[in-house]
Coordinates of N, CA and C in Angstrom, one line a residue:
X1 N 0.9 -1.2 0.0 CA 0.0 0.0 0.0 C 0.9 1.2 0.0
X2 N 0.6 2.2 -0.9 CA 1.4 3.4 -1.0 C 0.7 4.5 -0.1
X3 N 1.3 4.9 1.0 CA 0.8 5.9 1.8 C 1.4 7.3 1.6
X4 N 1.9 7.5 0.4 CA 2.5 8.8 0.1 C 1.5 9.8 -0.2
X5 N 1.6 11.0 0.3 CA 0.7 12.1 -0.1 C 1.5 13.4 -0.4
X6 N 0.9 14.3 -1.1 CA 1.5 15.5 -1.5 C 0.9 16.7 -0.7
X7 N 1.7 17.6 -0.2 CA 1.2 18.8 0.5 C 0.8 19.8 -0.6
X8 N -0.5 20.3 -0.5 CA -0.9 21.4 -1.4 C -0.3 22.7 -1.0
X9 N -0.6 23.7 -1.9 CA -0.1 25.1 -1.6 C -0.8 25.6 -0.4
X10 N -1.9 25.1 0.0 CA -2.6 25.6 1.3 C -2.2 24.7 2.5
X11 N -1.2 23.8 2.3 CA -0.8 23.0 3.4 C -1.7 21.8 3.7
X12 N -2.6 21.5 2.8 CA -3.5 20.4 3.0 C -2.8 19.1 2.5
X13 N -3.2 18.0 3.2 CA -2.7 16.6 2.8 C -3.9 15.7 2.8
X14 N -4.0 14.9 1.8 CA -5.1 13.9 1.6 C -4.6 12.6 2.3
X15 N -5.4 12.1 3.2 CA -5.1 10.8 3.9 C -5.6 9.8 2.9
X16 N -4.8 8.8 2.6 CA -5.2 7.8 1.6 C -6.4 7.0 2.1
X17 N -7.3 6.7 1.1 CA -8.6 6.1 1.4 C -8.5 4.8 2.3
X18 N -7.5 4.0 2.0 CA -7.4 2.8 2.8 C -7.2 3.1 4.3
X19 N -6.4 4.1 4.6 CA -6.2 4.5 6.0 C -7.4 5.1 6.6
X20 N -8.1 5.9 5.8 CA -9.4 6.5 6.3 C -10.4 5.5 6.6
X21 N -10.5 4.5 5.8 CA -11.5 3.4 6.0 C -11.1 2.6 7.3
X22 N -9.8 2.2 7.4 CA -9.3 1.4 8.5 C -9.6 2.1 9.8
X23 N -9.4 3.4 9.8 CA -9.6 4.2 11.1 C -10.9 4.9 11.2
X24 N -11.9 4.5 10.3 CA -13.2 5.0 10.4 C -13.3 6.5 10.4
X25 N -12.6 7.1 9.5 CA -12.5 8.6 9.4 C -13.5 9.0 8.3
X26 N -14.6 9.6 8.7 CA -15.6 10.1 7.7 C -15.3 11.6 7.4
X27 N -15.9 12.1 6.4 CA -15.7 13.6 6.1 C -16.1 14.4 7.3
X28 N -15.3 15.4 7.7 CA -15.5 16.2 8.8 C -14.9 15.7 10.1
X29 N -14.3 14.5 10.1 CA -13.7 13.9 11.3 C -12.6 14.8 11.8
X30 N -12.4 14.8 13.1 CA -11.3 15.6 13.7 C -10.1 14.8 13.8
X31 N -9.0 15.4 13.6 CA -7.7 14.7 13.8 C -6.8 15.5 14.7
X32 N -5.9 14.9 15.4 CA -4.9 15.6 16.2 C -3.6 15.5 15.5
X33 N -2.8 16.5 15.5 CA -1.5 16.5 14.9 C -0.4 16.6 16.0
X34 N 0.5 15.7 16.0 CA 1.6 15.6 17.0 C 2.9 15.8 16.3
X35 N 3.9 16.4 17.0 CA 5.2 16.5 16.4 C 6.2 15.8 17.4
X36 N 6.9 14.8 16.8 CA 7.9 14.1 17.6 C 9.2 14.2 16.9
X37 N 10.0 15.2 17.3 CA 11.3 15.4 16.7 C 11.1 15.9 15.2
X38 N 11.6 15.1 14.3 CA 11.4 15.4 12.9 C 10.2 14.7 12.3
X39 N 9.4 14.1 13.1 CA 8.2 13.4 12.6 C 6.9 14.2 12.9
X40 N 6.0 14.2 12.0 CA 4.6 14.7 12.2 C 3.7 13.6 12.1
X41 N 2.8 13.4 13.2 CA 1.9 12.3 13.2 C 0.5 12.8 13.2
X42 N -0.4 12.2 12.5 CA -1.8 12.5 12.5 C -2.6 11.4 13.1
X43 N -3.4 11.7 14.1 CA -4.2 10.6 14.8 C -5.7 11.1 14.8
X44 N -6.6 10.1 14.5 CA -8.0 10.5 14.6 C -8.4 10.8 16.1
X45 N -9.3 11.8 16.3 CA -9.8 12.1 17.6 C -10.8 11.0 18.0
X46 N -10.7 10.4 19.1 CA -11.7 9.4 19.5 C -12.5 9.9 20.8
X47 N -13.7 9.5 20.9 CA -14.6 9.9 22.0 C -14.1 9.3 23.3
X48 N -13.7 8.0 23.2 CA -13.3 7.3 24.4 C -12.0 6.5 24.1
X49 N -10.9 7.1 24.5 CA -9.6 6.5 24.2 C -9.4 5.1 24.7
X50 N -10.0 4.8 25.9 CA -9.9 3.4 26.4 C -10.7 2.4 25.6
X51 N -11.9 2.8 25.2 CA -12.7 1.9 24.3 C -12.0 1.7 23.0
X52 N -11.4 2.8 22.4 CA -10.7 2.7 21.1 C -9.5 1.8 21.2
X53 N -8.8 1.8 22.3 CA -7.6 1.0 22.5 C -8.0 -0.5 22.8
X54 N -9.2 -0.8 23.2 CA -9.6 -2.1 23.6 C -9.3 -3.1 22.4
X55 N -8.6 -4.2 22.7 CA -8.4 -5.2 21.6 C -7.2 -4.9 20.8
X56 N -6.4 -3.8 21.1 CA -5.3 -3.4 20.4 C -4.1 -4.4 20.6
X57 N -4.1 -5.0 21.8 CA -3.0 -6.0 22.1 C -3.4 -7.4 21.6
X58 N -2.5 -8.1 21.2 CA -2.9 -9.5 20.7 C -3.3 -10.4 21.9
X59 N -4.3 -11.3 21.7 CA -4.7 -12.1 22.7 C -3.5 -13.1 23.1
X60 N -3.5 -13.6 24.3 CA -2.5 -14.5 24.6 C -2.3 -14.5 26.1
X61 N -1.4 -15.3 26.6 CA -1.2 -15.4 28.0 C -0.9 -14.0 28.7
X62 N -1.4 -13.8 29.8 CA -1.2 -12.6 30.5 C 0.1 -12.6 31.2
X63 N 0.9 -11.6 31.0 CA 2.2 -11.5 31.7 C 2.0 -11.4 33.2
X64 N 0.9 -10.7 33.6 CA 0.6 -10.6 35.1 C 0.3 -12.0 35.6
X65 N -0.4 -12.8 34.9 CA -0.7 -14.2 35.4 C 0.5 -15.0 35.5
X66 N 1.4 -14.9 34.5 CA 2.7 -15.7 34.6 C 3.5 -15.2 35.7
X67 N 3.6 -13.9 36.0 CA 4.4 -13.4 37.1 C 3.8 -13.9 38.5
X68 N 2.4 -13.9 38.6 CA 1.8 -14.3 39.8 C 2.1 -15.8 40.1
X69 N 2.1 -16.6 39.0 CA 2.5 -18.0 39.1 C 3.9 -18.2 39.6
X70 N 4.8 -17.4 39.0 CA 6.2 -17.5 39.4 C 6.4 -17.1 40.8
X71 N 5.8 -16.0 41.2 CA 5.9 -15.5 42.6 C 5.3 -16.5 43.6
X72 N 4.2 -17.1 43.2 CA 3.6 -18.2 44.0 C 4.6 -19.3 44.3
X73 N 5.3 -19.7 43.2 CA 6.3 -20.8 43.4 C 7.4 -20.3 44.3
X74 N 7.9 -19.1 44.1 CA 8.9 -18.5 45.0 C 8.5 -18.5 46.4
X75 N 7.2 -18.1 46.6 CA 6.7 -18.0 48.0 C 6.6 -19.4 48.7
X76 N 6.2 -20.4 47.8 CA 6.0 -21.7 48.3 C 7.4 -22.4 48.5
X77 N 8.5 -21.8 48.1 CA 9.8 -22.4 48.2 C 10.2 -23.4 47.2
X78 N 9.5 -23.4 46.0 CA 9.8 -24.3 45.0 C 11.0 -23.9 44.2

């Protein structure tokens, strides 16, 4: 997928359609612009950041559960 865009004379950039669809960005959607050193990042504004992040991590064993098991063994003297 080519995510290259050109800056217009008015400073406007078109976000590629695939990215807009994947991030549910409809016309009129708000975005936040962040600057990190030499990078400029565009992120959609979400109503509930916690809900938007839900499911972002891959399913799998919980690190907390593994640590609790390990600490339990240490406590039991194993």
